[in-house]
Coordinates of C-alpha atoms in Angstrom, one line a residue:
Chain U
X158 CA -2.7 -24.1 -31.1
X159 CA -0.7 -23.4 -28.3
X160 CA 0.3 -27.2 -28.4
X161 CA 2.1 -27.4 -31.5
X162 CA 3.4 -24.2 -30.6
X163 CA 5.0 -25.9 -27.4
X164 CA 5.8 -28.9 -29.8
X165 CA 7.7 -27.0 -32.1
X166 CA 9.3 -25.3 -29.7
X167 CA 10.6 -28.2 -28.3
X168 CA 12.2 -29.5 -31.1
X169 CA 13.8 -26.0 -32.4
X170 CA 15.2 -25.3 -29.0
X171 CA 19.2 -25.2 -28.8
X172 CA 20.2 -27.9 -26.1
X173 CA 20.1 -26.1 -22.5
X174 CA 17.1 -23.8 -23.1
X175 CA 15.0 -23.4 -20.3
X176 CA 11.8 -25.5 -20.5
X177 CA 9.6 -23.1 -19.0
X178 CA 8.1 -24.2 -15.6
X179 CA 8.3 -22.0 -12.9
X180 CA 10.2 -22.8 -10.3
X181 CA 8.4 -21.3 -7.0
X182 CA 9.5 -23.9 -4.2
X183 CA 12.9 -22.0 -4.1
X184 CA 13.4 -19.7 -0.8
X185 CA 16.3 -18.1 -2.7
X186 CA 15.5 -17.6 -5.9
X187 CA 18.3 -18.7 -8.3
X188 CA 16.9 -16.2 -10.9
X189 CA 15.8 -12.4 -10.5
X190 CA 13.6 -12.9 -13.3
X191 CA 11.9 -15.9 -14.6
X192 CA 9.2 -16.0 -17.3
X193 CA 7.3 -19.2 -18.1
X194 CA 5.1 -19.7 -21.6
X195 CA 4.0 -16.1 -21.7
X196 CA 1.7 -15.6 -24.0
X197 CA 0.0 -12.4 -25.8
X198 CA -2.2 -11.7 -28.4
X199 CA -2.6 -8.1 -30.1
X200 CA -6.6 -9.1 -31.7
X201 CA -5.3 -11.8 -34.0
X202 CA -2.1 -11.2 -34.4
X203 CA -0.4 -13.4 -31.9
X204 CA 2.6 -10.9 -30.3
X205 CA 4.1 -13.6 -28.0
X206 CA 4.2 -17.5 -28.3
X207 CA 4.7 -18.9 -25.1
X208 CA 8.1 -17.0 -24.2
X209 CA 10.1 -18.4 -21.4
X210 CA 13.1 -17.3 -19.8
X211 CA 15.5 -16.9 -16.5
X212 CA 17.5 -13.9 -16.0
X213 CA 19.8 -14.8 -12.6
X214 CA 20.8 -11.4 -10.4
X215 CA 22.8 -9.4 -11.4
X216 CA 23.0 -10.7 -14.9
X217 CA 22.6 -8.2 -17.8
X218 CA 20.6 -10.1 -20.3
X219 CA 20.2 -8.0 -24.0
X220 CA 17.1 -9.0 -25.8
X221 CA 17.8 -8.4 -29.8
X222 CA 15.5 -9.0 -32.9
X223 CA 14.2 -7.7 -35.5
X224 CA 11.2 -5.2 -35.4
X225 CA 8.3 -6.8 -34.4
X226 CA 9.3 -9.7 -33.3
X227 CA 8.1 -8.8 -30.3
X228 CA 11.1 -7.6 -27.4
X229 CA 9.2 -4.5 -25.9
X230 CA 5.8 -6.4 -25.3
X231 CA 7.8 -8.7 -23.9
X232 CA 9.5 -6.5 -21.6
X233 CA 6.4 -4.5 -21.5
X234 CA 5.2 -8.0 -19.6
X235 CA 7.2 -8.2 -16.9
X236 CA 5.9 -5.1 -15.1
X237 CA 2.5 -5.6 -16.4
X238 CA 2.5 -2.8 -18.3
X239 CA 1.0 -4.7 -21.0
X240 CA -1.0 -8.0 -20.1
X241 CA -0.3 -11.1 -21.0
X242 CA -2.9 -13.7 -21.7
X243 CA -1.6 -16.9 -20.4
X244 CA 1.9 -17.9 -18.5
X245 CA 3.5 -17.0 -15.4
X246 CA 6.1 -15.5 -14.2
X247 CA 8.5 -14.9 -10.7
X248 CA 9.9 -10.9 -10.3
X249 CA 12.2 -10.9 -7.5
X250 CA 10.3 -13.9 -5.4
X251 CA 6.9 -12.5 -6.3
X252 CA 4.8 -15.2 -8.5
X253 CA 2.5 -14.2 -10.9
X254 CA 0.0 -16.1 -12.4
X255 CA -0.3 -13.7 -16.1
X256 CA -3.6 -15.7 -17.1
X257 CA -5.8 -14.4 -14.5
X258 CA -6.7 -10.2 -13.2
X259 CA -3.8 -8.7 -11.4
X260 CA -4.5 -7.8 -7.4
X261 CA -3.6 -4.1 -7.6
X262 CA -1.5 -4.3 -4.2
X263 CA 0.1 -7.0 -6.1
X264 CA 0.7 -5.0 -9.1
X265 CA 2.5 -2.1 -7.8
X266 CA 4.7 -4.0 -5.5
X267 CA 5.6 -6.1 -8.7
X268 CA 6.2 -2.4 -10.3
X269 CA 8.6 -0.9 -7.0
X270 CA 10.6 -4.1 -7.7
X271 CA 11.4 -3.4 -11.4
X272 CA 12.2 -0.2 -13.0
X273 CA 11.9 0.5 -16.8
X274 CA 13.6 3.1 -18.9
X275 CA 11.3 3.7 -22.0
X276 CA 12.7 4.8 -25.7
X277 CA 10.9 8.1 -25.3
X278 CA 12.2 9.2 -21.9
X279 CA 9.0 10.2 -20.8
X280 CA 10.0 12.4 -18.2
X281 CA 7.1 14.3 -16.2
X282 CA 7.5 17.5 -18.8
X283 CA 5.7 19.4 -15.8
X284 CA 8.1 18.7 -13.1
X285 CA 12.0 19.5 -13.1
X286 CA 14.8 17.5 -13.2
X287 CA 14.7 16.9 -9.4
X288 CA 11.1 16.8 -9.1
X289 CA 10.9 14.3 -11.5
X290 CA 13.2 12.0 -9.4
X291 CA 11.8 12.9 -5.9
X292 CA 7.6 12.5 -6.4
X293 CA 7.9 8.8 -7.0
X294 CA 9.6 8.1 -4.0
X295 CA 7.8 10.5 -1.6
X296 CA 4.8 8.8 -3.0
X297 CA 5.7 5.1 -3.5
X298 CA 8.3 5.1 -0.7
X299 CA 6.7 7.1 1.6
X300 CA 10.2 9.3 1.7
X301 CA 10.2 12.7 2.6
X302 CA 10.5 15.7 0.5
X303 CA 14.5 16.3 2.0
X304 CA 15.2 12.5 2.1
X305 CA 14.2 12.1 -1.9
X306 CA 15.9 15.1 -2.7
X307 CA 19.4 14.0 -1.2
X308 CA 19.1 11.0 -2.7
X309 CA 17.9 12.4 -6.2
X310 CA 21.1 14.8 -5.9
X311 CA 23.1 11.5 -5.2
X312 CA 21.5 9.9 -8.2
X313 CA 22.1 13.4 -10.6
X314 CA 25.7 12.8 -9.4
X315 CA 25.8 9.6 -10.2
X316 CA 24.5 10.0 -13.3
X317 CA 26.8 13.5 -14.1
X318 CA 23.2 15.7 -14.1
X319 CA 23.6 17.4 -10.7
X320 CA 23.5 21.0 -12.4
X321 CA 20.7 20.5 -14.6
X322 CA 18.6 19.6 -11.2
X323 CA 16.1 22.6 -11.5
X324 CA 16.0 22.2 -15.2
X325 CA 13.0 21.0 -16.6
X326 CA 13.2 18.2 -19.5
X327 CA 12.0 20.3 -22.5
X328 CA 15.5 21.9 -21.6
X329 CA 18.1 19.2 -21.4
X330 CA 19.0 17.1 -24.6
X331 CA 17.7 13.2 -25.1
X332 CA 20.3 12.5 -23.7
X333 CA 20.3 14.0 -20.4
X334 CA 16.8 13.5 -20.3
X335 CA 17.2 9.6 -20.5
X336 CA 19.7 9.8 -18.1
X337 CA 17.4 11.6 -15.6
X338 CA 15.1 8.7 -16.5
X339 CA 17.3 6.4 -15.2
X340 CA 18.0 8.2 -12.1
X341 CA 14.0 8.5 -11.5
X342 CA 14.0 4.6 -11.7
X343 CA 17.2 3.9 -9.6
X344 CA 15.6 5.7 -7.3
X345 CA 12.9 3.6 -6.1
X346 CA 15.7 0.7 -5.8
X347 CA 14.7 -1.3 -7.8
X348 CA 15.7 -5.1 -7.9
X349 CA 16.0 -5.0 -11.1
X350 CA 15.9 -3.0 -14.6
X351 CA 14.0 -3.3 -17.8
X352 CA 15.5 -1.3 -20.9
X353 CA 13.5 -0.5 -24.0
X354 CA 15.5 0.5 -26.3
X355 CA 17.1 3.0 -24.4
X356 CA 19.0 4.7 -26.9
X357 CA 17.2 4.4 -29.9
X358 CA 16.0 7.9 -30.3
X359 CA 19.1 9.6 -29.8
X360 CA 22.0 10.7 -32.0
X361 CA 25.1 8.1 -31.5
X362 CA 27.0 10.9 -29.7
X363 CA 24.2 11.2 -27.4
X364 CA 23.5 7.7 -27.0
X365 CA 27.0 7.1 -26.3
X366 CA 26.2 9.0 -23.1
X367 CA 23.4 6.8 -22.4
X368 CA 25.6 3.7 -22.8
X369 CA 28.2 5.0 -20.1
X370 CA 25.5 5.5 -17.5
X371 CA 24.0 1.7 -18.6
X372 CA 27.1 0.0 -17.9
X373 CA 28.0 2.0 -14.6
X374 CA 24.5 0.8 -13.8
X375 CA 25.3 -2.8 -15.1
X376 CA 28.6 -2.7 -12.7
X377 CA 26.8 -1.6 -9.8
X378 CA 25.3 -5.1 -10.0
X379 CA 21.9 -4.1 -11.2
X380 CA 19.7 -7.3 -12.8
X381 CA 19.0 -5.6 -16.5
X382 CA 17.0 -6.6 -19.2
X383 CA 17.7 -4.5 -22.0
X384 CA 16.1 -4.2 -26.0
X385 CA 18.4 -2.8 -28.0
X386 CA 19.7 -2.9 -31.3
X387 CA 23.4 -1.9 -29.6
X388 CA 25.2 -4.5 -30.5
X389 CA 28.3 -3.3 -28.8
X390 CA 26.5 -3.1 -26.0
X391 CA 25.5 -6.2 -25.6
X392 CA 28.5 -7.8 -27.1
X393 CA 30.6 -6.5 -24.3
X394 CA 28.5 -5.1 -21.2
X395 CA 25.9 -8.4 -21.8
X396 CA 26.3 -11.9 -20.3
X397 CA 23.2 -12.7 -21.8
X398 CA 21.7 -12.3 -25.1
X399 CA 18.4 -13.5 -26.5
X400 CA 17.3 -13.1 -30.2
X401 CA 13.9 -13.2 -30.8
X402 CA 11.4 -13.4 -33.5
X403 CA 8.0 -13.6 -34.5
X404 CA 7.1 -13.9 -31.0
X405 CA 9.6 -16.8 -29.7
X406 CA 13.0 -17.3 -28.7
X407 CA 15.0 -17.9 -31.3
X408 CA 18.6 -18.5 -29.9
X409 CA 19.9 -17.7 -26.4
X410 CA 23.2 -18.1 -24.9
X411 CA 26.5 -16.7 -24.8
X412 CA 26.7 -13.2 -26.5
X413 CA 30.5 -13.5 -27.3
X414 CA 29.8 -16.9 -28.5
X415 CA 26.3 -16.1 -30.5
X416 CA 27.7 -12.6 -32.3
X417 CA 30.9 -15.3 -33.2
X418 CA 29.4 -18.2 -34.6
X419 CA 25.1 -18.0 -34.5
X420 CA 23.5 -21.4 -34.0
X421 CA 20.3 -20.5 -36.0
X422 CA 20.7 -19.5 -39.6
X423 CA 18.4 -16.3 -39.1
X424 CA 20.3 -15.3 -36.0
X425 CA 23.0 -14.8 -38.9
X426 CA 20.9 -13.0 -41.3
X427 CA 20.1 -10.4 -38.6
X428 CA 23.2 -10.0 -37.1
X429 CA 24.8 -9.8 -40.5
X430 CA 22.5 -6.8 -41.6
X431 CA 22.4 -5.3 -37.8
X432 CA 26.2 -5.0 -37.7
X433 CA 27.3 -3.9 -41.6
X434 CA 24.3 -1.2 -41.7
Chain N
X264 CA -25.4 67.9 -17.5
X265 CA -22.6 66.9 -20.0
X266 CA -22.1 63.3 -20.6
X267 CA -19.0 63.3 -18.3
X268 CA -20.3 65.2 -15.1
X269 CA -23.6 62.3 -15.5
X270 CA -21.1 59.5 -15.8
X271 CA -19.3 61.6 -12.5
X272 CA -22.5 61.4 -10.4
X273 CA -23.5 58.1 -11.5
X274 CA -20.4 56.5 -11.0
X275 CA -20.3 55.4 -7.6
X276 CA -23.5 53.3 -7.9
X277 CA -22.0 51.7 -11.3
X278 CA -18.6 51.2 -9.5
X279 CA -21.0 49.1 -6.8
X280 CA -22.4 46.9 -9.6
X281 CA -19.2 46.3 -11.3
X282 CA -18.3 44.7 -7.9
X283 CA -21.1 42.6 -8.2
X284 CA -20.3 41.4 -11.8
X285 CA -16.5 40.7 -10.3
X286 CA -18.0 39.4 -6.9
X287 CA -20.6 36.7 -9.0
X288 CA -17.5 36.2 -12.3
X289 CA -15.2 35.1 -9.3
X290 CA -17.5 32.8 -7.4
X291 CA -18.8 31.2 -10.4
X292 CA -15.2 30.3 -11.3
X293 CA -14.0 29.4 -7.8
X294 CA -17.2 27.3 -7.1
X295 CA -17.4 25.7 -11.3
X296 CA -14.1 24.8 -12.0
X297 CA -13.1 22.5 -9.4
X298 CA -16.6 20.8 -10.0
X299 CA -16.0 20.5 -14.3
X300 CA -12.5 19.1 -12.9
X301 CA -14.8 16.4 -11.2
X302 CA -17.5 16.3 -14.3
X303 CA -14.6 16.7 -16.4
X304 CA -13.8 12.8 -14.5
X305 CA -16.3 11.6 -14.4
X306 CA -17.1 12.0 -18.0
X307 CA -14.0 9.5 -18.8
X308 CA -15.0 7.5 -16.1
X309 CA -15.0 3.6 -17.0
X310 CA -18.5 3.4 -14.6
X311 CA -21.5 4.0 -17.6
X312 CA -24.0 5.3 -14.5
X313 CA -21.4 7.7 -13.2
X314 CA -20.2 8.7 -17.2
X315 CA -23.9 9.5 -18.1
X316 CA -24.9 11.3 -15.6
X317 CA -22.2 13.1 -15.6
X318 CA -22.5 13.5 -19.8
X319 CA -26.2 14.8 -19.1
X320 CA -25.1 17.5 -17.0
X321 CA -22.4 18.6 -19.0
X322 CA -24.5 18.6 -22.1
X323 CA -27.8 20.4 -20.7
X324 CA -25.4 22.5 -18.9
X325 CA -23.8 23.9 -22.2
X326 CA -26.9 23.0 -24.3
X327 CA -29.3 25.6 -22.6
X328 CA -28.8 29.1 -22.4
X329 CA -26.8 31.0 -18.9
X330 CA -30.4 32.8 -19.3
X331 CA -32.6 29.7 -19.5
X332 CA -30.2 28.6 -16.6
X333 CA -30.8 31.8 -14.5
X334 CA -34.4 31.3 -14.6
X335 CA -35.0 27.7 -13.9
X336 CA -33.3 28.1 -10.8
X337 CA -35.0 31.7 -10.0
X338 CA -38.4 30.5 -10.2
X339 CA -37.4 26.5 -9.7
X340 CA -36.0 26.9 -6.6
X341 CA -39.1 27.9 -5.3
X342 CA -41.2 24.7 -6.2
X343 CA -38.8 23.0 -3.8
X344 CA -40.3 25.2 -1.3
X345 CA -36.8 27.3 -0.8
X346 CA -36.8 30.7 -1.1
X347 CA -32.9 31.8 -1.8
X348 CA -31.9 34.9 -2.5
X349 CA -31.4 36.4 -6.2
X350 CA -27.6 36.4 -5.7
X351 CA -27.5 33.4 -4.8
X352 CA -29.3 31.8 -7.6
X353 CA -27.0 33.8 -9.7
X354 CA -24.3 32.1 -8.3
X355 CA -25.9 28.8 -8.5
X356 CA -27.0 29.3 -12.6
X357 CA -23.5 30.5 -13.0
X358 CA -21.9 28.0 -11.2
X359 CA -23.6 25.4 -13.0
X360 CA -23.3 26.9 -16.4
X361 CA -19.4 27.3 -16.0
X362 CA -18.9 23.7 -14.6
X363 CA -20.7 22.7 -17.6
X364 CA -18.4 24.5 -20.3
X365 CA -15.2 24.2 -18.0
X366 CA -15.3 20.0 -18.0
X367 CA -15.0 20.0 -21.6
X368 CA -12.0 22.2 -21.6
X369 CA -10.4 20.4 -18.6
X370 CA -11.3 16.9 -20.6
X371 CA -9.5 18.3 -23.7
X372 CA -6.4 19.2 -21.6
X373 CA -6.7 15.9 -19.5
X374 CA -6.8 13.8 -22.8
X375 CA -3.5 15.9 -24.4
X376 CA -1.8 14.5 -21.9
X377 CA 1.3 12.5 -23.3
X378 CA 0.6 8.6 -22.7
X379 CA 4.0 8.1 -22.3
X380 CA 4.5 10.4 -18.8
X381 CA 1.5 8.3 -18.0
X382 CA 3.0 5.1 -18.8
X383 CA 6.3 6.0 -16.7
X384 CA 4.0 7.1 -13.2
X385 CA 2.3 4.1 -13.7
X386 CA 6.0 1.7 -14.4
X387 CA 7.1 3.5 -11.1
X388 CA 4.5 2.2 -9.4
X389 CA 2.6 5.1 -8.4
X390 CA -1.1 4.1 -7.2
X391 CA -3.5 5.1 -9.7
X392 CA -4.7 8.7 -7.7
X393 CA -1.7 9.1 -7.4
X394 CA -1.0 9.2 -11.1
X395 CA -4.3 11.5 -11.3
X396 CA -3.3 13.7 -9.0
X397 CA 0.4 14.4 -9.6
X398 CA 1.0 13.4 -13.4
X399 CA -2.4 13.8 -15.2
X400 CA -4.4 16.7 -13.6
X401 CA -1.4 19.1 -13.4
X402 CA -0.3 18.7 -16.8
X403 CA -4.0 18.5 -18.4
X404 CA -5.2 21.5 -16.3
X405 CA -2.1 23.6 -17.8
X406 CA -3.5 22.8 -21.3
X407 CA -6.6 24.1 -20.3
X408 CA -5.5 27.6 -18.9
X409 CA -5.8 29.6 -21.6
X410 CA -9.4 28.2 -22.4
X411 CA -10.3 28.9 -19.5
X412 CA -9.0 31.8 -18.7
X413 CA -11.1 32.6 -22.2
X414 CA -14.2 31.4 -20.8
X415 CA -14.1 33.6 -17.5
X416 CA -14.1 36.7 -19.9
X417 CA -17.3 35.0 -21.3
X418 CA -19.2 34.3 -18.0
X419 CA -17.7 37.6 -16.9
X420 CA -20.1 39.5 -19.7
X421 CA -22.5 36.4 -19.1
X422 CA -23.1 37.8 -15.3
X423 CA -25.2 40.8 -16.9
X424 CA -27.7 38.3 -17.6
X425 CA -28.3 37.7 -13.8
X426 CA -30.2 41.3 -14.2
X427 CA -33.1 39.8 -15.5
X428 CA -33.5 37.8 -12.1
X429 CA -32.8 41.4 -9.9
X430 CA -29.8 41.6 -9.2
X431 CA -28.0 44.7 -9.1
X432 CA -25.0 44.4 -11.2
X433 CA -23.8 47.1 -13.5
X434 CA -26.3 46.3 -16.1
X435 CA -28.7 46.1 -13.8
X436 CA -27.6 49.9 -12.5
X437 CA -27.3 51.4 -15.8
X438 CA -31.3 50.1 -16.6
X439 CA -32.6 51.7 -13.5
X440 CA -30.7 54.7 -14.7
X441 CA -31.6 54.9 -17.5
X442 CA -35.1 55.0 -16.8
X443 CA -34.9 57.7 -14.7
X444 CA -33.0 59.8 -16.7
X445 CA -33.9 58.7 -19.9
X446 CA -30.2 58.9 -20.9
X447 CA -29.7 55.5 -21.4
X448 CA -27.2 56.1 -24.3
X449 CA -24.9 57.8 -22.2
X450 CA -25.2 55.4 -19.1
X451 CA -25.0 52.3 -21.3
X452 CA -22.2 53.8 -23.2
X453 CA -20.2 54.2 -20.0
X454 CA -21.1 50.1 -18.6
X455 CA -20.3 49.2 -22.1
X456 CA -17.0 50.9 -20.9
X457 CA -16.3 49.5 -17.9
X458 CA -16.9 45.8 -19.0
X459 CA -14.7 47.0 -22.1
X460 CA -11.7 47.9 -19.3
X461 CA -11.6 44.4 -17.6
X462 CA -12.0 42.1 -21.1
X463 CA -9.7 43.9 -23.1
X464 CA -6.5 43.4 -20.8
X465 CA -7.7 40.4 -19.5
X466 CA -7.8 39.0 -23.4
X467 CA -4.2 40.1 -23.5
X468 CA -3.1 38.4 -20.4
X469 CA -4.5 35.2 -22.0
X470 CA -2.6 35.6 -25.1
X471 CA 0.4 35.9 -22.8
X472 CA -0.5 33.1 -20.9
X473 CA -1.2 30.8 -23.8
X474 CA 2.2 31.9 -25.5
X475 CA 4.4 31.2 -22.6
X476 CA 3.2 28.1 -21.9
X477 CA 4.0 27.1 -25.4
X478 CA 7.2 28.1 -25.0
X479 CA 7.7 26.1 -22.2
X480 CA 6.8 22.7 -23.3

């Protein structure tokens, strides 16, 4: 199975794709991220088929697709927030071999390197604004309670929130509330970024808001890896863009040069209906 | 002797046994909640030994009656060659019998807890006490308030029962009373009174409760 899978790959894959091998003799890592053959299976259905690819530092790579074909698990991956059952992968120099139990040491230094912004906020609903950025790092870096609050305010500023700082999410729109959530990942300083779908659950108004902070972020130089159905986003904040479906990698390159003039006939048909809808 | 000047001269010995009731209500809860927190974990702990021992506690617990409780440890205690003290079985049958009841209410909180804030302690790599401790536990306790603060109105009336094992709460009071005066009516009248004057506000304070922490969330 996983063969002809690898076979087929092969022969579908536009000239330049990345192989998928690991490349872990490297002292400095050319890429920030690099997945190789990651594999996952929901029960039968069969969620990823041996995904690989490279995202270098400071890149901003968009991940687009139709539902289901499979973007968040992947993303979910890479911080191990779902497991994968057969690959590998290097997160900012740390290797990880996917197939076998994760160390939990390992697994939470994987997670302080790479912070994730999920659809739903999920803010801590019991903890303000400011709370919500300043318990993760007095607990995961050890900060104390005045450190990770002049850095949360920092981050607030940063992200246009300061006043809402004693406000607690139920209070404060989508919007702000995924802002605060990207504020409580920038915290830990992260190496790099994972973004799923970010803005889907928010009015256009609101997500434009969203959008602003994204590519400040992206500017700063921050390594992101975002799922979104954006287009203009990707389009024009992207230097990478992968389309996936059913579980693979369809077409990856250029976004400019992808949105323009799609390699892959279904690349086409989704772009075509993302973009007129 | 009217009804009120007998209530007057009786009223001191009552007010002793109401402090009794609120002395043995307040242990119970101090002593049982913080342990159905821990049964309350290890009930959804992924260890089976530690889940069904913990399930057997929590199910006798609620399945037998505070009474049946009261007594096992009254004349139980005993056959282990101790001899405590009646108030302090009391507070062990009620501790036990709110530990029991609170675990369930804390489980239902700790299992409304939204996966997703869950999800996000556990993406920002918070160890996994951590996540318990900060995340989880706060937010699932909250849920649980009102139900508990339900249930300490219920083990509040409960800690009459601890009469039948001599101790002298207000129930207990208002019996020997009434058997020397042979005005039970009146004295049972007036305890039904004063248990009336700490359930009633304290079932509006947990309507209050349970309405503004809707609101906030």
């Amino acid at each position: 199975m996983t063969e002809t899978i690898a076979e087929t790959q092969t022969e579908t894959v536009p000239k330049g794709r990345y192989s998928g091998k690991v490349d872990i003799g490297l002292k400095t890592p050319k890429y920030l991220v690099e997945l190789a053959q990651v594999s996952k299976h929901f029960g039968s259905n069969h969620v990823l088929k041996g995904v690989s690819l490279r995202v270098k530092p400071g890149e901003v790579c968009s991940i687009i697709g139709p539902s289901g074909a499979g973007k968040s698990t992947l993303l979910r991956c890479i911080n191990l927030l779902e497991t994968p059952d057969s690959g590998n992968m290097v997160v900012a120099g740390q290797y990880v071999d996917l197939g076998k139990p994760q160390d939990r040491r390992a697994l939470l230094s994987l997670r302080r390197n790479v912070g994730m912004v999920f659809q739903s906020f999920n803010l801590f609903p019991h903890l303000t604004v400011m709370d919500n950025i300043a318990l993760p790092q007095r607990r995961v870096l050890k900060r104390t309670e005045a450190e990770a609050k002049e850095h949360g305010m920092e981050l607030l500023e940063r992200v246009g929130l300061a006043d809402k700082a004693d406000s607690y999410p139920a209070k404060i729109s989508g919007g702000q509330q995924q802002r605060v959530a990207i504020a409580r990942a920038l915290a830990l300083e992260p190496k790099a970024m994972l973004f799923d779908e970010p803005t889907s659950a928010l009015d256009p108004e609101l997500a434009q808001e969203v959008l602003t902070v994204m590519k400040e972020v992206a500017s700063s130089g921050m390594t992101m890896l975002v799922v979104t159905h954006e287009m203009n986003f990707a389009r024009n904040v992207g230097d990478h863009l992968v389309v996936m479906e059913d579980g693979a990698i369809i077409e990856e390159g250029d976004p400019e040069q992808i949105m323009s003039d799609p390699a892959q006939e279904r690349t086409r048909q989704f772009l075509a209906a993302v973009i007129n809808h | 002797m009217n009804t009120f000047e007998f209530w007057g001269d009786n009223f001191p010995q009552m007010l002793a046994g109401m402090g009794v009731s609120l002395q043995l209500t307040l242990g119970a809860l101090v002593m049982g909640i913080p342990l159905g927190l821990l049964l309350a974990l290890g009930v959804s702990s992924k260890l089976r030994l530690l889940r069904w021992v913990c399930l057997a506690l929590v199910e006798v617990g609620r399945g037998a009656p505070a009474l049946v409780v009261l007594y096992v440890v009254y004349y139980g205690l005993p056959v282990l060659k101790l001899s405590p003290e009646a108030m302090t079985c009391a507070y062990i049958g009620l501790t036990y019998t709110t530990c029991a009841y609170t675990s369930e209410y804390i489980r239902g909180g700790l299992k409304s807890v939204s996966p997703g804030s869950i999800e996000a302690a556990h993406a920002l790599a918070m160890p996994g006490l951590d996540v318990l401790r900060f995340i989880i536990i706060p937010q699932g306790l909250r849920v649980a308030i009102p139900s508990l603060m339900g249930f300490a109105i219920q083990i509040f009336q409960a800690t009459s029962l601890t009469y039948s094992i001599t101790v002298r709460e207000v129930t207990a009071v208002s019996y020997s009373v009434a058997s020397q005066t042979f005005r039970a009516l009146e004295i049972f009248t007036l305890a039904g009174i004063m248990y009336a004057i700490i359930t009633i506000p304290a079932s509006w304070l947990t309507n209050k409760v349970e309405q503004r922490l809707t609101l906030r969330h």
